[in-house]
Coordinates of C-alpha atoms and ligand atoms in Angstrom, one line a residue:
Chain A
M1105 CA -0.3 -0.1 0.1
Q1106 CA 2.3 2.4 0.3
T1107 CA 3.6 3.2 -2.8
I1108 CA 0.2 4.4 -3.8
S1109 CA 0.9 6.7 -0.7
P1110 CA 1.9 10.0 -2.2
A1111 CA -2.5 9.9 -2.9
P1112 CA -4.0 12.4 -1.1
N1113 CA -7.2 8.9 -0.3
S1114 CA -4.9 6.1 0.2
A1115 CA -6.8 3.2 -1.7
P1116 CA -8.3 0.9 1.3
K1117 CA -9.9 4.0 2.1
H1118 CA -10.8 4.7 -0.8
V1119 CA -12.4 1.0 -1.4
N1120 CA -14.3 1.6 1.5
A1121 CA -15.5 5.0 -0.2
V1122 CA -16.7 3.1 -3.3
I1123 CA -18.7 0.6 -1.9
E1124 CA -20.2 2.9 0.4
S1125 CA -21.8 4.6 -2.4
R1126 CA -23.0 1.9 -4.3
P1127 CA -25.8 -0.6 -2.5
A1128 CA -26.0 -3.3 -4.3
S1129 CA -22.9 -4.7 -3.7
T1130 CA -22.6 -4.5 -0.2
A1131 CA -19.8 -7.2 0.2
A1132 CA -16.7 -6.6 2.8
P1133 CA -13.9 -4.9 1.9
H1134 CA -11.6 -8.1 0.9
S1135 CA -14.0 -9.1 -2.0
S1136 CA -12.6 -6.3 -3.6
V1137 CA -12.8 -7.9 -7.5
V1138 CA -8.5 -7.1 -9.1
S1139 CA -6.9 -7.0 -5.3
V1140 CA -2.6 -6.7 -6.1
N1141 CA -0.9 -6.5 -3.2
G1142 CA 3.5 -5.5 -3.5
V1143 CA 3.3 -6.7 -6.6
A1144 CA 6.8 -6.3 -8.6
V1145 CA 8.3 -8.7 -11.3
S1146 CA 12.0 -8.3 -12.6
Y1147 CA 13.1 -9.7 -15.5
P1148 CA 17.4 -10.5 -15.9
S1149 CA 18.7 -8.3 -17.9
A1150 CA 22.4 -7.0 -19.4
H1151 CA 22.7 -4.7 -16.9
G1152 CA 21.4 -7.0 -14.6
I1153 CA 17.3 -7.0 -13.5
F1154 CA 15.1 -5.0 -15.1
Q1155 CA 12.2 -3.8 -12.2
A1156 CA 9.3 -4.4 -14.6
L1157 CA 6.5 -3.6 -11.1
S1158 CA 8.3 -2.3 -8.3
N1159 CA 6.3 -3.1 -4.8
V1160 CA 2.2 -2.3 -6.8
S1161 CA -0.6 -2.5 -5.2
L1162 CA -4.5 -1.7 -6.6
D1163 CA -7.5 -2.8 -4.7
V1164 CA -10.1 -2.3 -7.4
A1165 CA -14.0 -2.8 -6.3
R1166 CA -17.0 -4.6 -7.9
G1167 CA -18.5 -2.3 -10.9
E1168 CA -15.1 0.4 -11.5
F1169 CA -13.3 0.9 -13.5
I1170 CA -9.3 1.3 -13.6
S1171 CA -8.0 3.0 -16.6
L1172 CA -3.4 3.2 -16.1
I1173 CA -1.9 5.2 -17.9
G1174 CA 1.9 6.0 -17.9
P1175 CA 5.1 6.9 -20.7
S1176 CA 5.3 3.4 -22.2
G1177 CA 7.7 0.9 -20.2
C1178 CA 6.1 1.6 -17.1
G1179 CA 4.2 -1.7 -17.2
K1180 CA 1.4 -1.4 -17.8
T1181 CA 0.6 -4.5 -20.2
T1182 CA 2.3 -6.1 -17.5
L1183 CA 0.4 -5.3 -15.3
L1184 CA -2.8 -6.4 -16.6
R1185 CA -0.4 -9.8 -17.9
L1186 CA -0.5 -10.5 -14.0
I1187 CA -4.0 -10.3 -13.0
A1188 CA -5.4 -12.6 -16.7
D1189 CA -2.9 -15.4 -15.5
L1190 CA -0.7 -14.8 -18.1
A1191 CA 2.5 -13.7 -15.7
Q1192 CA 3.5 -14.1 -13.0
P1193 CA 5.1 -12.0 -10.2
T1194 CA 8.5 -12.1 -8.9
S1195 CA 7.3 -11.6 -5.4
G1196 CA 3.7 -10.3 -3.7
E1197 CA 0.4 -12.2 -4.4
L1198 CA -2.2 -11.1 -6.0
R1199 CA -5.9 -11.6 -6.1
V1200 CA -9.0 -12.2 -8.3
N1201 CA -12.5 -12.3 -7.0
G1202 CA -11.3 -13.8 -3.8
G1203 CA -9.5 -16.4 -5.1
T1204 CA -5.4 -16.8 -7.2
P1205 CA -5.1 -15.6 -11.1
N1206 CA -4.9 -18.8 -12.0
Q1207 CA -8.2 -20.2 -10.6
A1208 CA -10.0 -17.2 -12.3
R1209 CA -8.8 -18.3 -15.5
T1210 CA -9.5 -21.4 -15.4
D1211 CA -12.8 -21.2 -14.3
R1212 CA -13.6 -18.1 -17.2
S1213 CA -13.9 -15.0 -14.9
Y1214 CA -12.4 -11.7 -17.0
G1215 CA -12.9 -11.3 -20.7
Y1216 CA -8.8 -10.0 -22.2
V1217 CA -9.0 -8.0 -25.3
F1218 CA -5.6 -7.5 -26.7
Q1219 CA -3.7 -4.1 -28.0
S1220 CA -4.2 -5.5 -32.0
P1221 CA -7.3 -7.5 -32.0
A1222 CA -5.6 -10.2 -32.6
L1223 CA -8.9 -11.5 -35.3
Y1224 CA -9.0 -15.3 -36.9
P1225 CA -8.2 -14.1 -40.3
W1226 CA -9.9 -17.5 -41.5
R1227 CA -13.1 -16.8 -39.0
T1228 CA -15.8 -14.2 -40.2
A1229 CA -16.7 -11.8 -37.1
I1230 CA -19.4 -13.3 -35.3
S1231 CA -17.8 -16.9 -36.1
N1232 CA -14.1 -14.8 -34.2
V1233 CA -16.5 -14.4 -31.4
M1234 CA -18.3 -17.8 -31.1
L1235 CA -14.7 -18.8 -30.8
P1236 CA -14.8 -19.3 -26.5
L1237 CA -18.2 -20.2 -27.2
E1238 CA -16.1 -23.6 -28.8
I1239 CA -13.2 -23.8 -26.2
I1240 CA -16.2 -24.3 -23.3
G1241 CA -18.3 -26.4 -25.3
L1242 CA -22.1 -24.8 -25.9
S1243 CA -24.3 -25.6 -28.5
P1244 CA -24.1 -24.8 -32.1
T1245 CA -27.1 -23.0 -31.4
E1246 CA -26.0 -21.5 -28.6
R1247 CA -23.0 -20.0 -29.6
Q1248 CA -24.8 -18.2 -32.5
Q1249 CA -27.2 -16.5 -29.9
R1250 CA -24.7 -15.4 -27.5
A1251 CA -22.9 -14.1 -30.6
A1252 CA -24.9 -12.8 -32.0
G1253 CA -26.1 -11.2 -28.6
A1254 CA -22.7 -10.1 -28.2
L1255 CA -22.4 -8.0 -31.8
A1256 CA -25.0 -6.5 -31.4
A1257 CA -23.5 -4.9 -28.0
V1258 CA -21.1 -2.9 -30.0
G1259 CA -23.9 -2.3 -33.0
L1260 CA -21.8 -4.6 -35.8
T1261 CA -24.4 -7.5 -36.4
E1262 CA -24.9 -5.8 -40.6
A1263 CA -20.8 -7.0 -40.7
A1264 CA -21.3 -10.6 -38.9
G1265 CA -20.8 -12.3 -42.4
R1266 CA -17.9 -11.1 -43.2
Y1267 CA -14.2 -11.1 -43.1
P1268 CA -11.1 -9.5 -40.6
W1269 CA -9.7 -7.6 -43.3
Q1270 CA -13.0 -6.5 -44.9
L1271 CA -13.6 -5.0 -41.2
S1272 CA -12.1 -1.5 -40.1
G1273 CA -9.5 -1.4 -37.9
G1274 CA -12.8 -0.4 -35.4
M1275 CA -14.6 -2.3 -36.2
Q1276 CA -11.8 -4.7 -36.1
Q1277 CA -10.7 -4.4 -32.3
R1278 CA -15.3 -3.5 -31.8
V1279 CA -15.6 -8.0 -33.3
S1280 CA -12.3 -8.0 -30.4
I1281 CA -14.8 -7.1 -27.9
A1282 CA -17.9 -9.0 -28.7
R1283 CA -15.7 -11.5 -28.4
A1284 CA -14.3 -10.9 -24.8
L1285 CA -17.9 -10.0 -23.7
S1286 CA -19.5 -13.1 -25.5
L1287 CA -18.5 -15.3 -22.4
Q1288 CA -20.0 -12.8 -19.9
P1289 CA -17.4 -12.3 -17.4
D1290 CA -17.9 -9.2 -14.9
L1291 CA -14.8 -8.3 -15.1
L1292 CA -12.9 -6.6 -18.2
L1293 CA -9.3 -5.5 -18.7
M1294 CA -8.1 -4.3 -22.0
D1295 CA -4.9 -3.0 -23.4
E1296 CA -5.2 -0.3 -25.6
P1297 CA -8.2 -1.5 -27.3
F1298 CA -7.9 1.9 -29.2
G1299 CA -4.8 3.8 -29.0
A1300 CA -4.7 2.3 -33.3
L1301 CA -7.6 4.2 -33.9
D1302 CA -8.6 7.8 -35.1
E1303 CA -9.7 10.3 -32.7
I1304 CA -13.8 10.1 -34.4
T1305 CA -14.2 6.6 -33.9
R1306 CA -12.8 6.6 -30.4
D1307 CA -14.8 8.3 -29.8
K1308 CA -17.5 6.4 -30.7
L1309 CA -16.4 3.6 -28.7
N1310 CA -15.2 4.7 -25.6
L1311 CA -19.7 6.4 -25.7
H1312 CA -20.8 2.2 -26.6
L1313 CA -17.9 0.6 -23.5
T1314 CA -18.7 3.5 -20.9
D1315 CA -22.3 2.1 -21.8
L1316 CA -21.7 -1.7 -22.1
W1317 CA -19.7 -0.5 -18.3
R1318 CA -23.0 0.4 -17.1
E1319 CA -25.4 -1.5 -18.2
R1320 CA -24.0 -4.7 -17.3
N1321 CA -21.9 -2.9 -14.3
L1322 CA -18.8 -4.4 -15.6
T1323 CA -15.5 -3.9 -13.7
V1324 CA -13.3 -2.8 -16.1
I1325 CA -8.8 -2.4 -16.2
F1326 CA -8.3 -0.5 -19.2
V1327 CA -5.0 1.1 -20.2
T1328 CA -4.5 3.4 -22.6
H1329 CA -2.2 6.5 -23.3
S1330 CA -5.5 9.0 -23.7
I1331 CA -5.7 11.9 -21.2
P1332 CA -9.7 12.4 -21.9
E1333 CA -9.8 9.0 -22.5
A1334 CA -9.2 8.1 -19.1
V1335 CA -11.2 10.3 -17.3
F1336 CA -13.6 10.4 -19.9
L1337 CA -13.8 6.6 -19.1
S1338 CA -13.3 6.5 -15.6
T1339 CA -13.4 6.1 -11.8
R1340 CA -10.7 6.0 -11.0
V1341 CA -6.7 6.2 -12.6
V1342 CA -3.8 5.4 -11.8
A1343 CA -0.9 7.5 -12.9
M1344 CA 1.8 5.0 -13.5
S1345 CA 5.7 5.6 -14.2
A1346 CA 9.3 3.6 -15.0
N1347 CA 11.9 2.8 -14.3
P1348 CA 11.2 1.3 -11.8
G1349 CA 7.4 0.6 -12.9
R1350 CA 5.7 1.6 -10.0
I1351 CA 2.3 3.5 -9.5
S1352 CA 3.0 6.8 -9.0
R1353 CA -1.1 8.3 -7.9
V1354 CA -4.7 7.4 -8.0
I1355 CA -6.5 10.2 -9.6
E1356 CA -10.8 9.6 -8.7
C1357 CA -13.4 11.0 -11.1
P1358 CA -16.1 11.6 -9.5
F1359 CA -18.5 12.0 -12.3
P1360 CA -21.9 10.6 -12.4
Q1361 CA -22.1 6.9 -14.0
R1362 CA -23.9 7.6 -17.3
R1363 CA -21.5 9.5 -19.1
T1364 CA -22.2 11.3 -22.8
L1365 CA -19.0 13.7 -24.1
D1366 CA -20.7 16.7 -23.7
L1367 CA -18.7 15.6 -19.6
R1368 CA -16.3 16.6 -21.3
N1369 CA -17.0 20.8 -21.5
T1370 CA -17.1 20.7 -17.7
K1371 CA -14.6 22.2 -15.4
Q1372 CA -14.9 19.4 -13.5
F1373 CA -13.9 17.3 -16.2
L1374 CA -11.0 19.7 -17.2
D1375 CA -9.6 19.7 -13.3
V1376 CA -9.5 15.7 -13.0
S1377 CA -7.4 16.4 -16.9
Q1378 CA -5.3 19.2 -15.6
E1379 CA -5.0 16.8 -12.5
V1380 CA -4.0 13.7 -14.4
R1381 CA -1.8 15.6 -16.3
D1382 CA 0.4 17.1 -13.1
A1383 CA 0.8 13.1 -11.8
L1384 CA 2.2 12.1 -15.9
S1385 CA 4.7 14.6 -16.2
D1386 CA 6.2 13.8 -13.0
A1387 CA 6.1 10.0 -14.6
Y1388 CA 7.6 12.2 -17.1
A1389 CA 10.7 13.7 -15.6
D1390 CA 11.6 10.9 -13.7
E1391 CA 12.4 8.5 -17.0
Chain B
M190 CA 6.5 4.3 -67.9
N191 CA 2.7 4.6 -68.9
N192 CA 2.2 1.8 -71.5
V193 CA 3.7 -0.2 -68.6
M194 CA 0.8 0.7 -66.1
T195 CA -1.5 0.4 -68.7
F196 CA -0.5 -2.7 -69.8
R197 CA 0.0 -3.9 -66.1
H198 CA -4.5 -2.8 -65.7
T199 CA -5.5 -3.6 -68.8
V200 CA -3.9 -7.4 -68.7
P201 CA -5.5 -9.7 -67.0
G202 CA -2.7 -11.8 -64.5
W203 CA -3.2 -15.2 -66.1
L204 CA -2.5 -13.5 -69.5
R205 CA 0.8 -12.7 -68.2
Q206 CA 1.2 -15.8 -66.8
A207 CA 1.6 -17.5 -69.7
A208 CA 2.8 -15.0 -71.9
S209 CA 6.0 -14.7 -69.4
I210 CA 5.5 -18.4 -70.0
A211 CA 5.9 -18.3 -73.5
V212 CA 8.7 -16.3 -73.4
I213 CA 11.3 -18.1 -71.5
L214 CA 9.1 -20.6 -73.3
C215 CA 10.7 -19.6 -76.9
I216 CA 14.4 -18.0 -75.3
V217 CA 14.5 -21.9 -74.8
L218 CA 13.9 -23.3 -78.0
A219 CA 15.7 -21.0 -79.0
I220 CA 18.8 -22.4 -77.6
W221 CA 18.1 -25.9 -78.1
S222 CA 17.6 -24.9 -82.1
V223 CA 21.3 -24.0 -82.7
A224 CA 22.4 -26.6 -79.7
A225 CA 21.0 -28.6 -82.2
T226 CA 21.9 -27.6 -84.8
L227 CA 25.9 -27.4 -84.2
A228 CA 25.8 -31.6 -82.4
N229 CA 24.3 -33.1 -85.0
P230 CA 25.6 -35.4 -87.7
A231 CA 23.9 -34.7 -91.1
P232 CA 22.0 -37.8 -92.5
S233 CA 23.7 -39.4 -95.5
D234 CA 20.8 -38.9 -97.2
P235 CA 18.7 -35.9 -96.4
E236 CA 15.4 -35.5 -97.0
P237 CA 14.4 -32.8 -98.1
G238 CA 12.6 -30.0 -96.3
W239 CA 12.7 -26.9 -94.5
L240 CA 14.0 -26.9 -91.9
P241 CA 18.2 -27.9 -91.0
A242 CA 18.7 -31.8 -92.5
N243 CA 20.7 -32.5 -89.1
W244 CA 17.0 -32.0 -87.2
W245 CA 15.7 -35.6 -88.1
N246 CA 19.1 -37.4 -87.3
D247 CA 18.1 -40.9 -87.2
R248 CA 20.5 -41.4 -84.0
P249 CA 21.3 -38.0 -82.9
I250 CA 23.0 -37.7 -79.9
L251 CA 20.8 -33.5 -78.9
P252 CA 17.3 -34.1 -80.3
S253 CA 15.5 -31.4 -82.6
P254 CA 13.0 -29.6 -81.0
P255 CA 11.0 -31.0 -83.9
Q256 CA 11.6 -34.9 -83.5
V257 CA 11.1 -34.9 -79.2
A258 CA 7.7 -33.6 -80.1
V259 CA 7.2 -36.6 -82.7
A260 CA 8.1 -38.9 -80.0
T261 CA 6.3 -37.8 -77.4
W262 CA 3.7 -37.4 -79.0
N263 CA 3.7 -41.2 -81.1
G264 CA 4.5 -42.1 -77.4
L265 CA 1.6 -40.7 -75.9
F266 CA -1.4 -41.8 -78.7
G267 CA 0.3 -43.9 -80.7
Y268 CA -0.8 -47.6 -79.2
P269 CA -3.5 -48.0 -77.0
V270 CA -3.1 -47.5 -73.2
S271 CA -2.9 -50.8 -72.7
S272 CA -0.2 -51.1 -74.9
P273 CA 3.4 -51.7 -72.5
R274 CA 4.6 -48.7 -75.6
S275 CA 2.4 -46.5 -74.7
L276 CA 4.0 -43.5 -73.0
I277 CA 1.0 -43.0 -70.9
F278 CA 0.1 -46.2 -69.3
H279 CA 3.7 -46.0 -68.4
A280 CA 2.6 -42.0 -66.5
G281 CA 0.2 -44.1 -65.5
V282 CA 2.0 -46.5 -63.2
T283 CA 5.1 -44.2 -62.3
L284 CA 2.2 -41.5 -61.1
E285 CA 0.2 -44.6 -59.0
A286 CA 3.1 -45.6 -57.1
A287 CA 4.0 -41.5 -56.5
L288 CA 0.4 -40.9 -55.7
A289 CA 0.8 -43.4 -52.7
G290 CA 4.4 -41.8 -51.8
F291 CA 3.2 -38.7 -51.8
A292 CA 0.1 -39.3 -49.6
L293 CA 2.6 -40.9 -46.7
A294 CA 5.0 -38.3 -47.1
T295 CA 2.2 -35.9 -46.4
I296 CA 0.7 -37.8 -43.3
I297 CA 4.4 -38.3 -42.6
G298 CA 5.3 -34.4 -42.8
I299 CA 2.6 -33.3 -41.3
A300 CA 2.8 -36.0 -38.6
L301 CA 6.3 -35.5 -37.3
A302 CA 6.4 -31.5 -37.9
T303 CA 3.5 -31.2 -35.2
A304 CA 5.9 -33.9 -32.7
I305 CA 8.7 -30.8 -33.3
V306 CA 6.8 -27.2 -32.7
H307 CA 5.4 -29.4 -29.6
S308 CA 8.6 -30.5 -28.0
R309 CA 11.5 -28.6 -27.7
L310 CA 13.1 -32.3 -27.4
L311 CA 12.2 -32.9 -30.6
D312 CA 12.9 -29.7 -32.3
K313 CA 16.2 -30.0 -31.1
G314 CA 17.4 -33.6 -31.9
L315 CA 14.8 -34.5 -34.8
L316 CA 14.2 -31.8 -37.2
P317 CA 19.1 -31.5 -37.9
W318 CA 18.1 -36.0 -38.6
V319 CA 15.4 -34.7 -41.6
I320 CA 17.8 -32.2 -42.1
V321 CA 20.3 -34.8 -42.9
S322 CA 18.2 -37.0 -44.3
Q323 CA 17.6 -34.8 -47.7
S324 CA 21.9 -34.8 -48.4
I325 CA 22.3 -38.7 -48.0
P326 CA 21.5 -39.2 -52.7
V327 CA 17.9 -40.6 -53.2
L328 CA 20.3 -42.9 -55.6
A329 CA 22.4 -44.5 -52.6
T330 CA 19.0 -45.1 -49.8
A331 CA 16.8 -46.4 -53.1
P332 CA 18.3 -49.1 -53.4
M333 CA 18.2 -50.4 -50.0
I334 CA 14.8 -49.6 -50.2
V335 CA 14.4 -52.0 -52.7
V336 CA 15.8 -55.3 -50.7
V337 CA 15.2 -54.1 -47.6
L338 CA 11.2 -54.4 -48.2
G339 CA 12.0 -57.5 -50.2
N340 CA 13.1 -59.8 -48.1
A341 CA 10.4 -58.5 -45.7
G342 CA 8.0 -59.5 -48.6
F343 CA 6.9 -55.6 -50.0
T344 CA 7.1 -56.2 -53.9
G345 CA 6.2 -53.9 -56.2
L346 CA 4.1 -50.4 -55.6
L347 CA 5.4 -49.8 -51.9
P348 CA 9.1 -50.0 -52.4
K349 CA 8.4 -47.3 -54.9
A350 CA 6.3 -45.0 -52.7
V351 CA 8.3 -45.2 -49.7
I352 CA 11.4 -44.2 -51.9
S353 CA 9.2 -41.1 -53.6
A354 CA 7.9 -40.8 -50.1
S355 CA 11.9 -40.2 -48.8
L356 CA 12.2 -37.9 -51.2
A357 CA 8.7 -35.8 -50.7
F358 CA 7.2 -36.0 -46.7
F359 CA 10.8 -33.0 -46.4
P360 CA 9.3 -29.8 -47.7
V361 CA 5.9 -31.4 -46.0
T362 CA 8.1 -31.3 -42.8
I363 CA 9.7 -27.9 -42.5
G364 CA 6.3 -25.7 -44.2
M365 CA 4.2 -27.1 -42.0
C366 CA 7.7 -26.6 -38.7
K367 CA 6.6 -22.7 -40.2
G368 CA 2.8 -22.9 -40.3
L369 CA 2.7 -24.6 -37.3
R370 CA 4.8 -21.7 -35.6
A371 CA 2.8 -19.2 -37.7
A372 CA 0.1 -17.6 -34.8
G373 CA 0.4 -14.9 -33.0
S374 CA 1.7 -14.2 -29.4
A375 CA -1.0 -12.4 -29.3
Q376 CA -4.0 -15.7 -31.5
I377 CA -2.1 -18.0 -28.7
E378 CA -2.8 -16.1 -25.4
L379 CA -6.5 -15.5 -26.6
L380 CA -7.0 -18.9 -25.9
H381 CA -4.6 -19.0 -23.0
T382 CA -7.3 -17.0 -21.4
Y383 CA -10.3 -18.9 -22.6
N384 CA -8.3 -21.9 -20.3
A385 CA -8.0 -23.8 -24.2
S386 CA -6.7 -27.0 -23.8
G387 CA -3.1 -27.9 -26.0
S388 CA -5.2 -30.1 -28.4
Q389 CA -7.8 -27.2 -29.3
I390 CA -5.1 -24.9 -29.6
F391 CA -3.5 -27.1 -31.8
R392 CA -7.0 -27.5 -33.4
K393 CA -8.6 -24.0 -34.1
L394 CA -5.2 -22.2 -34.3
R395 CA -1.7 -23.8 -35.6
W396 CA -3.5 -26.1 -37.7
P397 CA -6.3 -23.0 -39.7
A398 CA -2.9 -21.0 -39.7
A399 CA -0.6 -23.4 -40.9
I400 CA -3.0 -24.0 -44.3
P401 CA -0.8 -21.1 -46.1
Y402 CA 2.1 -22.2 -45.5
L403 CA 0.6 -26.8 -46.4
F404 CA -0.4 -25.5 -50.3
P405 CA 3.4 -24.3 -51.1
A406 CA 5.2 -27.2 -49.7
L407 CA 2.9 -29.7 -50.9
K408 CA 3.2 -28.7 -54.1
V409 CA 7.3 -29.6 -54.1
A410 CA 6.3 -32.4 -52.3
M411 CA 4.7 -33.9 -55.7
A412 CA 6.5 -32.9 -58.1
L413 CA 9.5 -34.6 -55.6
A414 CA 7.4 -37.6 -55.7
I415 CA 7.4 -37.8 -59.2
T416 CA 10.9 -37.3 -59.2
G417 CA 11.1 -40.1 -56.2
A418 CA 8.9 -43.0 -58.2
I419 CA 11.4 -42.1 -61.3
V420 CA 14.4 -43.2 -59.1
G421 CA 11.9 -46.5 -57.8
E422 CA 11.6 -47.8 -60.3
L423 CA 15.7 -48.1 -61.6
P424 CA 16.9 -50.8 -58.8
T425 CA 13.9 -52.5 -58.6
G426 CA 14.2 -53.7 -62.8
A427 CA 10.7 -52.6 -62.8
Q428 CA 8.6 -52.9 -66.1
A429 CA 6.9 -50.5 -66.0
G430 CA 6.7 -47.4 -65.0
L431 CA 8.5 -43.7 -66.4
G432 CA 11.3 -44.9 -64.7
A433 CA 12.2 -48.5 -66.3
R434 CA 10.9 -46.7 -69.8
L435 CA 14.1 -44.1 -69.0
L436 CA 16.3 -47.2 -68.9
I437 CA 15.1 -48.7 -72.3
A438 CA 16.3 -45.3 -73.1
S439 CA 19.9 -45.3 -71.7
Y440 CA 20.5 -49.4 -72.2
N441 CA 19.3 -49.3 -75.9
G442 CA 21.3 -45.3 -76.8
L443 CA 17.9 -45.1 -77.7
M444 CA 17.7 -40.8 -76.8
L445 CA 14.5 -40.1 -78.8
L446 CA 12.6 -42.2 -76.4
M447 CA 14.9 -40.6 -73.5
W448 CA 13.5 -37.8 -74.5
A449 CA 10.2 -38.1 -74.5
T450 CA 10.4 -39.9 -71.4
L451 CA 11.5 -36.8 -69.7
V452 CA 8.8 -34.6 -71.3
V453 CA 5.9 -36.3 -70.5
A454 CA 7.4 -37.2 -67.2
S455 CA 7.9 -33.3 -67.0
L456 CA 3.9 -32.9 -67.6
T457 CA 3.2 -35.7 -65.1
A458 CA 4.7 -33.0 -62.9
G459 CA 3.0 -30.3 -64.4
L460 CA -0.5 -31.7 -64.3
S461 CA 0.2 -33.0 -60.7
V462 CA 1.3 -30.2 -58.9
G463 CA -1.8 -28.1 -61.3
V464 CA -4.7 -30.0 -59.6
L465 CA -2.8 -29.5 -56.7
T466 CA -3.8 -25.9 -57.8
L467 CA -7.0 -25.7 -58.4
I468 CA -7.7 -27.5 -55.0
E469 CA -6.3 -25.3 -53.3
R470 CA -8.0 -22.0 -55.5
A471 CA -11.1 -23.1 -54.0
L472 CA -10.2 -23.6 -50.8
P473 CA -11.4 -20.3 -48.7
R474 CA -9.1 -17.9 -48.7
F475 CA -7.8 -15.2 -46.3
R476 CA -5.6 -12.5 -46.1
A477 CA -2.7 -13.5 -43.4
S478 CA -3.0 -10.8 -41.3
Q479 CA -1.7 -9.7 -38.0
Ligands
LIG1785 N1 9.0 -11.1 -20.8 C1 9.7 -9.6 -20.5 N2 11.0 -10.1 -20.8 C2 11.8 -8.8 -20.4 N3 11.8 -7.7 -20.7 C3 10.1 -8.0 -20.5 C4 9.5 -8.5 -20.7 N4 8.4 -8.9 -20.9 C5 7.8 -6.6 -19.8 N5 9.3 -6.1 -20.4 C6 10.1 -5.4 -19.9 O1 8.8 -4.2 -19.2 C7 9.0 -4.1 -19.5 C8 7.2 -3.3 -18.9 O2 7.0 -3.5 -19.9 P1 5.5 -3.6 -20.5 O3 4.7 -3.8 -19.2 O4 5.0 -3.5 -22.2 O5 5.1 -1.7 -20.9 P2 4.1 -0.6 -20.7 O6 2.1 -1.9 -21.3 O7 3.2 0.0 -19.8 O8 4.1 -0.4 -22.2 C9 9.5 -3.0 -20.8 O9 10.4 -2.6 -20.5 C10 9.7 -4.2 -21.1 O10 10.4 -4.4 -22.4
LIG1786 MG1 1.7 -2.3 -23.4

């Protein structure tokens, strides 16, 4: 917990605050969806040991939208991969839904959206969305129904029969989000999903994502390089810095759950953005 | 430059390919014609005609293009297909062994590649042997295979198919090793997030990702399988097959028969590879995107 002490509201206190503000989840604080405790990751390198993450602690309550933001190489992807059980910490402990990340992965309790859409080019859009449903062994009719529902949720019903190379970058990324949603997880891990898209498309997808988050009561951990995107989507923005990768500040975004694009013109939004920018300029100055 | 552009954009691809093949063919024919004119002595009683007289030498050192064309035509269509003088008959015998060898090679190649990409030990231990196996001349291994299989009671098609497969499995193995490793790391990790099993990863990802690598490998394998089947007919003392025909031609100094047989062998290989190309075209195609 010490790592985030520079932030005015340290993590445990904040988690309590969030849980109190949501009568739906009356669970005790330890039931946070993701809890990261003093985690470090190091890799051997030419100059000895490279610290990709050092003493990172973070608690994410149900229904939160957390953005990870920071200079490249500060360990955002690494942190997401630890939660997803795609990588292992050198030290420290992670809990996902109260269990180990490995249990969460074998339970298929999260959906992961990669930086590249990672669609299978020999499958149509809907068949890509059905892939996880095939893996868990659903019947063909059920697969079809669920995949169609997931595609509809990202507004891609008409593109169901098209191959990835027949889709724009934004549509490909929406298919990959539908694929992650098709397993109906409560937790969504997203690694710079909109990083390669133009601003207009990105705005659209941000609106889509914030609606999905609210309507399905998802918990989202979202990596981005864009301050407005992070502030617009999140309940909290986690600013990270590199060398060693660590959390430098956690900034709250105290906006209502329902968000529209005009939120970005409010004074409160600009103030929070400025706060994130300040935290990040410290992080970049550290380099 | 402008003309080149319009040529490119108005002429369909197959026609351009046919044109370039025709150009190469003309160059080869020209060189061949000159060589045939220089190499062959004139016949003692030259027939009148507009082609050089020594192009129709009965026992040519280097047969001329029209001579080979006529001999090939006669070999193919001058006898009933069941006749032992028909080159179609012999091509059929060779093709049968080659197709059996090709099938064997495809299965062995895919199985080896699957084993190699799934095991670091086999990657280190087996792949070098696969590569070394191809540096041994097939002319040396073919008689050994014939003797060993002959003692075990196998004669006829099987030894030829095995010799053919011993050449043809190589491109399949190498191509599929590459193909089965072609899937991107995000595509693989995606399946890890679903807790997919190893066999699911193979069926849903590695295998379909390898298909674009399979067909080029199969085409090379097909050509090698035919070469292998022909070589396999040499030490077996076979009575039938293009290899047997070549052997007879070479014992008796029948240059024309030799050339005609070689032309038929190339045609057989070309047609078989062409069939594979058609199958590949019929499959749903996708662009490798990443
Ligand atoms: N498997 C690995 N081996 C060695 N170094 C790694 C490995 N994975 C990540 N790193 C290093 O850890 C650092 C953090 O990487 P990453 O989490 O991808 O950063 P970010 O996503 O914030 O840009 C980078 O410097 C990267 O080179
Ligand atoms: Mg990253």
